[in-house]
XYZ file of C-alpha atoms in Angstrom:
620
model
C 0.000 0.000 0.000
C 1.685 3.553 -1.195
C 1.718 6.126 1.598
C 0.451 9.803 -0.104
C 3.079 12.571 0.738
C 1.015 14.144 3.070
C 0.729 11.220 5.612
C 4.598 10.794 5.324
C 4.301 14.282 6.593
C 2.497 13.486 9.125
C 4.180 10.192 10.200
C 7.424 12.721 10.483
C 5.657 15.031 12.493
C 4.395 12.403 14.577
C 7.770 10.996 15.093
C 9.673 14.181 16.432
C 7.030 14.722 19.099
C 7.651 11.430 19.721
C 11.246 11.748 20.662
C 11.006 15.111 22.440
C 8.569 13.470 24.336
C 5.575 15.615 23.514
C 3.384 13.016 22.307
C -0.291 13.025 23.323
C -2.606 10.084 23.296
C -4.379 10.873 20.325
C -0.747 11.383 18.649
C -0.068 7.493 19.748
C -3.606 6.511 18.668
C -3.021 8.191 15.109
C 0.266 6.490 14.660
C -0.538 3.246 15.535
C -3.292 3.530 12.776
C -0.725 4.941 10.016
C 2.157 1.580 11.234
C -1.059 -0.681 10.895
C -2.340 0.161 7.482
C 0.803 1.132 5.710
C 4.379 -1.458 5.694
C 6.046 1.888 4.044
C 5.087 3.863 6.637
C 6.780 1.063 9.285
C 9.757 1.237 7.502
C 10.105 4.921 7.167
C 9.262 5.222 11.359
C 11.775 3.164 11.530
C 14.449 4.868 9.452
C 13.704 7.902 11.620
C 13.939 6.611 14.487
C 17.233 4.975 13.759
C 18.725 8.153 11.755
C 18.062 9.864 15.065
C 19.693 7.518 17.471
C 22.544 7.379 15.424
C 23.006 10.901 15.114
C 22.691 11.565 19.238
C 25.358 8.545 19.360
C 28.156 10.341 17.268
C 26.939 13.525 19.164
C 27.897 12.234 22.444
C 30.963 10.551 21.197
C 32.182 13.476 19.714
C 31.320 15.927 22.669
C 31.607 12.922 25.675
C 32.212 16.280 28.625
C 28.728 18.123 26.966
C 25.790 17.845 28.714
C 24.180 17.015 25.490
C 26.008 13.728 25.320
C 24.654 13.324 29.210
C 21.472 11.570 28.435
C 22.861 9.635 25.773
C 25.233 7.743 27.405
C 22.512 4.984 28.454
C 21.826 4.298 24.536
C 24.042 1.186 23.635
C 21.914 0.425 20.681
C 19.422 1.519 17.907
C 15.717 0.287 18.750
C 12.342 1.180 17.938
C 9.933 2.615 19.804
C 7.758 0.843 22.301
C 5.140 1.335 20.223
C 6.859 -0.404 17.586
C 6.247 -3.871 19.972
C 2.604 -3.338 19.325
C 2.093 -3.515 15.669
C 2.066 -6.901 14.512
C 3.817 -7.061 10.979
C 6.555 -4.528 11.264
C 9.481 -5.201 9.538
C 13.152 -4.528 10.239
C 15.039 -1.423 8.255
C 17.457 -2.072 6.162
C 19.347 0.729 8.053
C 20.294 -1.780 10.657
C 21.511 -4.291 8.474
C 21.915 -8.084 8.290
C 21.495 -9.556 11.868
C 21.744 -6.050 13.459
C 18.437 -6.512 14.733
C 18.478 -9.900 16.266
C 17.430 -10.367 19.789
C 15.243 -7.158 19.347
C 11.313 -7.087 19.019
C 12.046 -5.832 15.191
C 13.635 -9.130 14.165
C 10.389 -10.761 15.642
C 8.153 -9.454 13.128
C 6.734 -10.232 9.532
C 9.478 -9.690 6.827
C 8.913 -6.813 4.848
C 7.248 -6.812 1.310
C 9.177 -7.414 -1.632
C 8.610 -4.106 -3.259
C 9.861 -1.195 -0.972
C 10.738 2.764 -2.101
C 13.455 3.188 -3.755
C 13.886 6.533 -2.213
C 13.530 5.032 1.338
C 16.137 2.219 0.054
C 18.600 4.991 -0.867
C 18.261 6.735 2.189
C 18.865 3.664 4.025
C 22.292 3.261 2.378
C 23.104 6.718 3.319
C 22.045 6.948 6.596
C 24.153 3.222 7.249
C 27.415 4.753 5.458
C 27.827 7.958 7.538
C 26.328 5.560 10.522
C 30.074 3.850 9.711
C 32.101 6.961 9.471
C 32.878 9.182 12.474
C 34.868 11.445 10.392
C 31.989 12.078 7.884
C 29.418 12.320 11.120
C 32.084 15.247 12.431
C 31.466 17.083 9.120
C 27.968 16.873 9.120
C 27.878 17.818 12.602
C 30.084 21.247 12.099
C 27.685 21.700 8.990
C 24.648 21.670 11.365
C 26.494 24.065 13.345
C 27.152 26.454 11.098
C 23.987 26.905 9.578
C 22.988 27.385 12.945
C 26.023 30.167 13.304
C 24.838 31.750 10.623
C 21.244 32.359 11.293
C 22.150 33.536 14.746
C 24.293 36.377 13.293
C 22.557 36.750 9.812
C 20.515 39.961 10.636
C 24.299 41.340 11.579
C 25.524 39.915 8.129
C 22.397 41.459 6.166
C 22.517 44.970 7.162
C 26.676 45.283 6.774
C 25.846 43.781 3.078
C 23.296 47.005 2.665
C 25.923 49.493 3.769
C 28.590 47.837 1.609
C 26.038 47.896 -1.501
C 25.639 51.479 -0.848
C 29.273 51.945 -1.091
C 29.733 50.766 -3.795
C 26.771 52.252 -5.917
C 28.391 55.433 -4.890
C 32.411 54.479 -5.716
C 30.814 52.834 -9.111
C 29.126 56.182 -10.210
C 25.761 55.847 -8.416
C 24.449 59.320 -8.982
C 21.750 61.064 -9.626
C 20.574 58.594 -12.200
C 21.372 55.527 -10.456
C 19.404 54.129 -7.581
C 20.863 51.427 -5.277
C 20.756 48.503 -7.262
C 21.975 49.539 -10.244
C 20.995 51.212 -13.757
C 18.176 48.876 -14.637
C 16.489 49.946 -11.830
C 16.013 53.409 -12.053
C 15.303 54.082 -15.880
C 15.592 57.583 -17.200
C 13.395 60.320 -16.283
C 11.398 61.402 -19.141
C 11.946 65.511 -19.822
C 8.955 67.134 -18.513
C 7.833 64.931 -15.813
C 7.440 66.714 -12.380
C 10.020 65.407 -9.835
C 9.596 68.175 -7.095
C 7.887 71.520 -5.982
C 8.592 74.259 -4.234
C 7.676 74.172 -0.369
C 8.530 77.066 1.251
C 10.539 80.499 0.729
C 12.524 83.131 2.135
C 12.849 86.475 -0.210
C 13.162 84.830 -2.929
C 13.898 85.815 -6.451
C 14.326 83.698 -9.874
C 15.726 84.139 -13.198
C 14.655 81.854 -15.142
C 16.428 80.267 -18.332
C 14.816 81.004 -22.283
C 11.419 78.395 -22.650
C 11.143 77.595 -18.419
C 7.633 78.443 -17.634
C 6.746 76.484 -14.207
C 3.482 76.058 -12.570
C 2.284 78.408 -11.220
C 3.291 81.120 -13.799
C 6.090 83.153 -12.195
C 5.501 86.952 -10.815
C 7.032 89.580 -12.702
C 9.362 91.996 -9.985
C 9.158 95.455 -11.613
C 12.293 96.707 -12.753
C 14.739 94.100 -11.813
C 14.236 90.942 -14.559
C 13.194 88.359 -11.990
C 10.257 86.308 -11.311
C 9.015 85.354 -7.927
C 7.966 82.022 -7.625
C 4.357 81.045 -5.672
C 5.072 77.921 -3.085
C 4.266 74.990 -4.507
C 5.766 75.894 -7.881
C 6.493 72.360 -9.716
C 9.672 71.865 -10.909
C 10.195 69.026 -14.162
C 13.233 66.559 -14.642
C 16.358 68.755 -16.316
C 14.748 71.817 -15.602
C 17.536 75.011 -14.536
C 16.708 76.688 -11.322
C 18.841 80.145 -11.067
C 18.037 81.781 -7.347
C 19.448 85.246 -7.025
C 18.185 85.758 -3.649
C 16.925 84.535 -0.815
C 16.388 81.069 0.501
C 14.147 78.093 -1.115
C 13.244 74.870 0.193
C 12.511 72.458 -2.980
C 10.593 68.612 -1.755
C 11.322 65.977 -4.429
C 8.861 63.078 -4.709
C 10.960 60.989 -3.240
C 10.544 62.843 0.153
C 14.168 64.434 0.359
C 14.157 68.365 1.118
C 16.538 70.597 -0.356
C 16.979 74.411 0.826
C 19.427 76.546 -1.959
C 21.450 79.680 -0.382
C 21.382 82.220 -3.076
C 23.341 82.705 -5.076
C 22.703 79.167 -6.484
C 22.731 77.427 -10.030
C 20.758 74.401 -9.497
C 19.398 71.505 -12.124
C 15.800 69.793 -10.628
C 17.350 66.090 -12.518
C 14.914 63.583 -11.091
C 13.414 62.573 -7.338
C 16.645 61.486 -6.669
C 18.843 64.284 -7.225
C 19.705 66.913 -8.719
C 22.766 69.243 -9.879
C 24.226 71.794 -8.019
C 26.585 73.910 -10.649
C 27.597 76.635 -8.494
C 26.493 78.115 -4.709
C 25.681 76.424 -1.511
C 22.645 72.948 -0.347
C 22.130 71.546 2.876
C 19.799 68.364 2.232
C 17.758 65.840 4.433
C 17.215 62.667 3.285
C 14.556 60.031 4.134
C 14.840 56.315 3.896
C 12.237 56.793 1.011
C 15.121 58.463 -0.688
C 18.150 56.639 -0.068
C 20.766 57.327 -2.672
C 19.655 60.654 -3.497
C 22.661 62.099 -5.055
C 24.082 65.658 -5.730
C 26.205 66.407 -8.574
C 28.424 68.845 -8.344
C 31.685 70.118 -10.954
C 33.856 69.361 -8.404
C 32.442 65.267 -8.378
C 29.402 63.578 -6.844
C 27.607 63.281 -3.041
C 25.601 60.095 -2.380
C 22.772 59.790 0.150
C 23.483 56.633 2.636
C 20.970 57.893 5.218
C 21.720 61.629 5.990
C 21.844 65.572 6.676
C 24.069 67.081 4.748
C 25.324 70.278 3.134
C 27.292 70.719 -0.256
C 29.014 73.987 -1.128
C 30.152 74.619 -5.234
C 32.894 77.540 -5.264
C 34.163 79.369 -8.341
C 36.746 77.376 -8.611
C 34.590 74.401 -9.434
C 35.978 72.831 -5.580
C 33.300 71.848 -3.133
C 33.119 71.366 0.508
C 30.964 68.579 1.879
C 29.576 69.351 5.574
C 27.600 65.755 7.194
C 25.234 66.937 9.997
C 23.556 63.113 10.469
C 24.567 59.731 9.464
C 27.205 60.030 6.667
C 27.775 60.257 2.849
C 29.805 58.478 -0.024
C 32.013 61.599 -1.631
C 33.314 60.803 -5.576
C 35.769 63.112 -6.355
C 37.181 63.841 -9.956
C 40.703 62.247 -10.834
C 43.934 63.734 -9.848
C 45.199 64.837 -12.309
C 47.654 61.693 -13.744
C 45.604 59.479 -12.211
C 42.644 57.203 -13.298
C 40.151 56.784 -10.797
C 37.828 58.801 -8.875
C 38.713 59.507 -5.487
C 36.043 57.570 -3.158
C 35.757 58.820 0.646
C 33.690 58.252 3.576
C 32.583 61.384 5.366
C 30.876 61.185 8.792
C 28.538 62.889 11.169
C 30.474 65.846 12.144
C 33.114 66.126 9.275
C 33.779 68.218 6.596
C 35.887 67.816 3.713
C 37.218 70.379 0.568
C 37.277 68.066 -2.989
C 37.646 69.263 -6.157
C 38.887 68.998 -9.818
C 43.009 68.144 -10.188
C 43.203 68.457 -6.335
C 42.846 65.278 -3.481
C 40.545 65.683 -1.028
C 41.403 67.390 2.590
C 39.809 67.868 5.712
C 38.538 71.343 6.908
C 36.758 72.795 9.763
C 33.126 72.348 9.999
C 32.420 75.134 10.918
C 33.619 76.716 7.933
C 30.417 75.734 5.798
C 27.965 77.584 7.352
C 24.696 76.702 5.459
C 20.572 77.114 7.032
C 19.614 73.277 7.536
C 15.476 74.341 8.431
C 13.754 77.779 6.964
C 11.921 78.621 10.020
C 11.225 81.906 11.521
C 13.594 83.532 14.262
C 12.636 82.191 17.599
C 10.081 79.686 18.347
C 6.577 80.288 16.083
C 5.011 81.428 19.522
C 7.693 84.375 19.725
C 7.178 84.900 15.866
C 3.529 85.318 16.203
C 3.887 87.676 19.421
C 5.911 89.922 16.860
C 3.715 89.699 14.113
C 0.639 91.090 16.406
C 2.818 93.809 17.897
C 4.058 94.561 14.475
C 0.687 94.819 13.566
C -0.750 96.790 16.020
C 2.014 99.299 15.581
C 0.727 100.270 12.288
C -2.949 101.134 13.754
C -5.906 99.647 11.217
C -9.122 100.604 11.934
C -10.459 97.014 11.901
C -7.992 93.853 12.006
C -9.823 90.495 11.748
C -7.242 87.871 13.575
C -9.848 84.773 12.988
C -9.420 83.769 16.034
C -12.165 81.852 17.005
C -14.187 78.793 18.252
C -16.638 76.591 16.391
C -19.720 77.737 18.151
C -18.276 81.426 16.900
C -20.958 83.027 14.658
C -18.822 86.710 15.176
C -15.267 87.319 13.930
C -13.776 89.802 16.942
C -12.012 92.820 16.006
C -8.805 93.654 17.711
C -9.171 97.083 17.671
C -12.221 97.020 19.453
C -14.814 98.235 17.128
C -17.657 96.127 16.139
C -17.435 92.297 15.444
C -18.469 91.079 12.110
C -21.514 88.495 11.799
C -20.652 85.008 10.594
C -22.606 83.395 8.248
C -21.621 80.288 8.122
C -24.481 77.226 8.537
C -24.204 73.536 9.181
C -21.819 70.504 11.255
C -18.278 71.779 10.918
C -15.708 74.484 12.373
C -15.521 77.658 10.775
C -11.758 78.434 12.243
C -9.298 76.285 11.039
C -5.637 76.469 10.960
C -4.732 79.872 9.420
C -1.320 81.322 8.141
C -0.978 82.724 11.983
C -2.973 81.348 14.358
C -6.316 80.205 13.029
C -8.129 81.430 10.182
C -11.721 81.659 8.697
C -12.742 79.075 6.460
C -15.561 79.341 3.310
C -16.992 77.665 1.415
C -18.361 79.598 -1.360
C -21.122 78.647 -3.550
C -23.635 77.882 -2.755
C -23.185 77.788 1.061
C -22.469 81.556 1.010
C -20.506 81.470 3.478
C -19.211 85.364 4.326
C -18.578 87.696 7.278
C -20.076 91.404 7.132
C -19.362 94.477 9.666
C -22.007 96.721 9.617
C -19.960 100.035 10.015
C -16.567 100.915 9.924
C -14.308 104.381 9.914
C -13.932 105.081 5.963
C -10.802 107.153 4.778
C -11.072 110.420 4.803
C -7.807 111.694 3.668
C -7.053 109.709 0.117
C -5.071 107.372 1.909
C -5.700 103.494 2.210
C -4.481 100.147 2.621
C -6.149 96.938 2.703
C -3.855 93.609 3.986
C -5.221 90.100 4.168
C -3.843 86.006 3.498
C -6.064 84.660 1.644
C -6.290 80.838 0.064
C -8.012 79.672 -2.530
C -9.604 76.423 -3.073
C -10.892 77.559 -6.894
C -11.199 80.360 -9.293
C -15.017 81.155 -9.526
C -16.141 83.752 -12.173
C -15.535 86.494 -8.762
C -14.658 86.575 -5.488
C -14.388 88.577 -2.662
C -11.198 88.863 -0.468
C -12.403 91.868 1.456
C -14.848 94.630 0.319
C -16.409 97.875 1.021
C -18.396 97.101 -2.490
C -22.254 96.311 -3.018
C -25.538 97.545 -4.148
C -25.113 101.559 -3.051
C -21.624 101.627 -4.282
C -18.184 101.990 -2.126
C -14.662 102.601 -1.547
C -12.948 99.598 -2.417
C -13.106 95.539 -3.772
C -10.775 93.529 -3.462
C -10.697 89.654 -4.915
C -10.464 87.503 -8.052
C -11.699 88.520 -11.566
C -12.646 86.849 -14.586
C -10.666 86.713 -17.812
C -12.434 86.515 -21.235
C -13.613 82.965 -20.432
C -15.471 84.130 -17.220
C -13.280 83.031 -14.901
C -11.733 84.433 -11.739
C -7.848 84.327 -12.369
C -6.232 87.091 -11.126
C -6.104 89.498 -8.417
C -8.094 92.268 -8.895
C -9.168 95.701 -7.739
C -11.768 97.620 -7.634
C -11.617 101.625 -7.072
C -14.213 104.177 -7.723
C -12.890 107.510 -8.128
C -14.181 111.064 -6.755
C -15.529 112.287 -9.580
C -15.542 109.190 -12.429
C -16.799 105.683 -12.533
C -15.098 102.943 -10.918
C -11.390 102.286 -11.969
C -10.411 98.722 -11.852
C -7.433 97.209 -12.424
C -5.036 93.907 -11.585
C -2.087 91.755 -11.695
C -3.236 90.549 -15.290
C -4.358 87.456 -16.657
C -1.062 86.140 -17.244
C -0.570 85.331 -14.418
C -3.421 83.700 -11.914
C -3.782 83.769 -8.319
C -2.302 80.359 -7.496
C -4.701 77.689 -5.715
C -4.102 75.601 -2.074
C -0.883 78.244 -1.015
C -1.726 80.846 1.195
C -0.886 84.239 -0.268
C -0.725 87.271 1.362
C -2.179 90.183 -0.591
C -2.417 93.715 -0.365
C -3.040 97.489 -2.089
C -2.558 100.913 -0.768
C -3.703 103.734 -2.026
C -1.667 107.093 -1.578
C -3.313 110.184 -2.953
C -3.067 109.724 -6.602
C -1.015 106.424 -6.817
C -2.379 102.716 -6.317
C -0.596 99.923 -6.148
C -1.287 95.904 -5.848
C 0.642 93.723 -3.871
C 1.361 89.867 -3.566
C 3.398 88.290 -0.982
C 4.797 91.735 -0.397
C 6.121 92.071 -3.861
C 4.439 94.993 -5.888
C 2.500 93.335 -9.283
C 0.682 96.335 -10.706
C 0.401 99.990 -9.978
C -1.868 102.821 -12.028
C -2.582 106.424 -11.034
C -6.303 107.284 -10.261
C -8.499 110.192 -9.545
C -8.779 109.794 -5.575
C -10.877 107.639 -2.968
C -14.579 108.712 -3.053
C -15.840 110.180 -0.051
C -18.243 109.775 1.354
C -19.540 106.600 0.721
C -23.344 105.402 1.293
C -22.280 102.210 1.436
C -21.243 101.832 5.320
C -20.748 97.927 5.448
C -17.489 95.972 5.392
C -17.318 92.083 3.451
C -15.129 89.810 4.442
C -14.811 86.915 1.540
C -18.040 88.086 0.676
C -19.866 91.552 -0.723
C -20.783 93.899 1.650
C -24.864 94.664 2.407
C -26.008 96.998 4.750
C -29.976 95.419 5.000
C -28.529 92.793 7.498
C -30.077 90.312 4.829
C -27.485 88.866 2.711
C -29.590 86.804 0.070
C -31.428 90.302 -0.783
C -28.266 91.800 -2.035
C -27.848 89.674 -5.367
C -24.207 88.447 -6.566
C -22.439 88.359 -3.157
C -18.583 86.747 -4.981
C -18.628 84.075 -1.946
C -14.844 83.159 -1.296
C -14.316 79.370 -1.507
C -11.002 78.879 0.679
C -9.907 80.359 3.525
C -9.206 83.994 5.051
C -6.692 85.041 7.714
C -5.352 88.620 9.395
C -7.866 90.933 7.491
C -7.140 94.463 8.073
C -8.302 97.939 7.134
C -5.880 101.455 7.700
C -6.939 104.388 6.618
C -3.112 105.367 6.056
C -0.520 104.252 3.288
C 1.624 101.410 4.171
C 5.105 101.950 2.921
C 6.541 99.180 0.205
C 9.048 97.951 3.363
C 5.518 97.721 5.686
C 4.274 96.013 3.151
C 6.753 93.066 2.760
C 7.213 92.886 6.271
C 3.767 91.553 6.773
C 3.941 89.238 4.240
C 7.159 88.131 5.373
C 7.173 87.943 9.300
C 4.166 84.983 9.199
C 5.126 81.842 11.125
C 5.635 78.709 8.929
C-alpha cells in the first residue's frame, strides 16, 4: 500500500514529538493507525527513528564532557519505539543491516514486502554509510552548526551587506541617475515629468532660463528681470533653477528636502537628485530616498541615510559638511591618475574636494549653510511679533480669525464692532490659518461670508487693505475683502474673470471722486495660485495705487482719488458687503471658496518695506 506525501508528513511530524517526548494520546492513537495500514510507513518510522539515534550517538561521542552527550550515554543500541512492539507485521530497516536486529522485538516481526521505495532504500544506504564513518558524522555535525552560526548572526551579516552595496553604488558612479541597485532599476526620467515643488521660501527671487515656464506662472518683480515664484511651484526633470536671492526649500517626490542659499545654479534632474553647478545645499534625506545624489563640478555626493550640506565655489571645488549619518564623496581624478577619489565622510566632518586636487579635511564650521527655513525664535515668539508689528501700524479694523466653532462673530482687535458670521451647518468655521487660526468658506452655494455693519472710511485719500487669503478655486468672482455692493463703495478687493469668465487674477476695484469705478489687476497672465496661502495687499496714496502679492508689488496705475463719502457703510469679508442685514437680498455676493486670515483695514498708506514685512514675518 503507497503512503500519499502528506501522511509521510504526518508520520514525520508524529515521530519528532515522539522523541522530544511531547506526544499526546491521540498522537499514539493516530500512529498506531498509520504503522497498521501502511508497511512503508513502518519502515520509514523506523528509518527515523534509527537516523536519530545514530546521530545523538556520534553527538555524544564526539562531545563525551557536553551535557548534550549526558542523556545519551545509556543508549548502547538503535531500537524502535515501544510502540513499535505493538504492531504486529513490522518489519526490520534495512538501516540496521543483516542480523543487526536480532534479539530485538524488530527481528520478531513479519518480513517486509518485496517491493519497498526506492527513495527510502537509498536513504537507508546513506544513513548506514555515515552511521560507519565518524569522520563524515564530524562534518555533518560542524555543517549543522554552522547553519545554525549563521542564522544567529545573519541579521548582523544582512545589514553590513546594505551598507557595503551602498558603497559601492556610490564608488561605481551611483548618482543622480542611479538608484541602489543599479541602472536597470532606475530608468531615465522622461523631460517634462514633475520630480519636485517648491515648499517654502525666504525672499526669494528667480531668473529663469529662455522656454522655463513652471506652474504656477512666475511673478514679474518690476524693474529688476526676476520672477518670484508662488510655493508649490512644480519643478520638471532637467529643468535650470537660477536663485538670485533669498532662501528656497525644494521637496522631491521621493521625500528628500533641499533648501538653496542664493546665489545658487541648481538643475531639478529627477526625485533622486539633482545638480548643483555653483552656490551652496544643505539636504535631508529620508529612507524613502536613499541614494539621493548631488552632482556637483567638483564630483558627486551620495545619500546613505543623511543631513548634509554641499558647497560649489568658483573654482569648481566643493566642501561637503555631514550633519547626520554620513555620505559616499566621488571626487574627480587627480590629475595623472585614473580613478575617482572615493571617501567616507561622517557625522560631524567636513571635507574640501575638487577637480586636479585630493581631497582634505577642513573645519566644519567653515560651511555655514541654514539646515530648516523657520522663523527667528520659536513660532510662539514669531507670532507675538507679528501682532505687535501689527498693532504698531494702527488699522481701523484687524480680523485675527481667532475663534471657536460655536463662533458666529469674527472679533475685532481694535475694538470696534465684530463682524456676523454666516456660516451654517456641522463643521468648524476656524481652522488652521497662516498665523494662528483662520476663517474658512466655502463659497457657492453655502455663502458662506462675514459682514461688519460700520466701519471708519478714509477720509484723507489714503488706504491700505492687507489680508492672506487661500483659494480652493477660481469662480467667475470673489471677494477677499470689500467695502463694495448695491449703493456703491470705496474699495473691492478679490479675483476677476478673464475673457472665459473666470476668476484668475487678483483684482481691484476703485471708484474715483468724480468718475466711474477704476479697476485694475495683476493681469491674466498670471493667476492667483490655488491651495498656497498668499498674502495680498493694495494701498492707495493720494493719486497712486498699487497691488501687492506676498509683499512684492504686481501692478500699480494712477487714479483720480478715494470717493468720499460713501453710502455704502458695510465691510465684506470673503463676501460683498450689504447693509440690510439680509445677505440673500443683495444679489451676486462673490462668496470666497477657501480660507481667510489677518484681514485688516488702515486708513493710512503702508510703505513698500511695511508692506513686505507683513507678508514676510508669518510663522511657517
Amino acid at each position: 500500500m503507497n503512503v500519499p506525501d502528506g501522511q509521510f508528513d504526518e508520520l514525520r511530524g508524529l515521530v519528532a514529538r515522539l522523541r522530544e517526548r511531547q506526544l499526546t494520546a491521540a498522537d499514539e492513537l493516530r500512529l498506531k493507525q498509520i504503522l497498521t495500514d501502511s508497511a512503508e510507513a513502518r519502515i520509514a518510522y523506523a528509518e527515523y527513528l534509527a537516523l536519530g539515534a545514530l546521530l545523538e550517538l556520534e553527538v555524544a561521542a564526539i562531545f563525551p564532557d557536553t551535557k548534550l552527550a549526558e542523556p545519551l550515554r545509556s543508549l548502547q543500541a538503535v531500537s524502535p519505539s515501544p510502540l513499535m512492539r505493538e504492531v504486529s507485521s513490522v518489519s526490520p530497516s534495512p538501516l540496521m543491516g543483516e542480523g543487526r536486529g536480532e534479539g530485538s522485538s524488530a527481528s520478531r516481526l513479519a518480513p517486509a514486502p518485496p517491493v519497498k521505495s526506492p527513495v527510502l532504500g537509498f536513504l537507508g544506504g546513506v544513513v548506514d554509510y555515515v552511521s560507519h564513518s565518524r569522520m563524515l558524522m564530524f562534518w555533518l555535525m560542524f555543517a549543522v552548526l554552522g547553519t545554525v552560526f549563521i542564522a544567529h548572526f545573519g541579521s548582523l551579516m544582512l545589514s553590513r551587506f546594505w551598507a557595503q552595496r551602498n558603497e559601492q553604488i556610490a564608488q561605481n558612479g551611483g548618482g543622480a541617475g542611479q538608484r541602489p541597485g543599479g541602472p536597470a532599476e532606475r530608468p531615465e526620467v522622461p523631460a517634462g515629468k514633475i520630480v519636485a515643488r517648491l515648499t517654502d521660501a525666504i525672499d526669494c527671487k528667480w531668473k529663469l532660463s529662455e522656454g522655463e515656464r513652471p506652474s504656477p506662472q512666475p511673478s514679474p518683480i518690476r524693474g529688476e528681470g526676476v520672477v518670484q515664484l508662488a510655493l508649490d511651484t512644480e519643478f520638471s526633470a532637467g529643468q535650470q533653477l537660477n536663485l538670485t536671492a533669498g532662501l528656497a526649500e525644494l521637496t522631491f517626490d521621493s521625500g528628500a528636502k533641499v533648501i538653496l542659499h542664493a546665489p545658487a545654479q541648481f538643475v531639478v534632474s529627477e526625485a533622486l537628485g539633482g545638480d548643483l553647478q555653483l552656490g551652496r545645499l544643505s539636504a535631508k534625506v529620508p529612507h524613502s530616498a536613499h541614494g539621493f545624489t548631488i552632482n556637483t563640478p567638483g564630483g558627486k555626493v551620495v545619500d546613505l541615510g543623511t543631513e548634509f550640506g554641499v558647497k560649489v565655489n568658483f573654482d569648481r571645488t566643493m566642501d561637503v559638511i555631514v550633519y547626520v549619518g554620513d555620505v559616499a564623496v566621488n571626487g574627480t581624478p587627480v590629475s595623472g591618475g585614473s580613478a575617482t577619489q572615493s571617501i567616507h565622510v561622517h557625522a560631524g566632518e567636513a571635507i574640501s574636494v575638487g577637480p586636479n586636487q585630493p581631497a582634505k579635511t577642513i573645519d566644519p564650521n567653515d560651511v555655514r549653510l541654514v539646515r530648516e527655513i523657520a522663523p527667528l525664535g520659536d513660532k510662539t515668539k514669531a507670532e507675538a511679533a507679528y501682532v505687535e508689528f501689527m498693532k504698531s501700524l494702527k488699522p481701523v479694523v484687524w480680523f485675527r480669525m481667532e475663534g471657536k466653532e460655536t463662533d458666529r462673530v469674527l472679533h475685532d482687535e481694535m475694538g470696534g464692532p465684530d463682524a456676523k458670521l454666516f456660516w451654517d451647518g456641522p463643521g468648524n468655521p476656524f481652522v488652521n490659518g497662516q498665523i494662528g487660526r483662520g476663517l474658512w468658506l466655502r463659497g457657492m452655494p453655502l455663502k458662506d461670508g462675514a459682514v461688519v455693519s460700520d466701519y471708519p472710511k478714509a477720509q484723507n485719500g489714503k488706504l491700505s487693505v492687507v489680508a492672506w487669503a487661500y483659494a480652493n478655486s477660481r469662480p467667475g468672482w470673489a471677494t477677499i475683502v470689500a467695502n463694495w455692493g448695491p449703493a456703491g463703495g470705496q474699495f473691492h478687493l478679490g479675483l476677476h474673470p478673464d475673457s472665459r469668465g473666470e476668476g484668475v487674477d487678483l483684482h481691484l476695484i476703485l471708484p474715483e471722486k468724480n468718475a466711474p469705478w477704476r479697476p485694475f489687476s495683476e493681469g491674466e497672465s498670471h493667476p492667483f495660485p490655488l491651495h498656497v496661502w498668499q498674502h495680498v495687499a493694495f494701498v492707495v496714496d493720494g493719486p497712486t495705487v498699487r497691488l501687492y502679492r506676498q509683499g512684492a508689488e504686481v501692478a500699480s496705475m494712477q487714479h483720480g482719488g478715494l470717493r468720499y463719502p460713501v453710502t455704502q457703510k458695510s465691510l465684506g469679508i470673503g463676501m460683498e458687503s450689504f447693509d440690510s442685514g439680509d445677505p440673500t437680498k443683495a444679489g451676486n455676493q462673490m462668496w470666497w471658496d477657501g480660507k481667510l486670515d489677518e484681514v485688516a483695514v488702515f486708513n493710512s498708506a503702508l510703505t513698500a518695506e511695511e508692506i513686505k514685512k507683513l507678508a514676510g514675518a508669518a510663522p511657517r
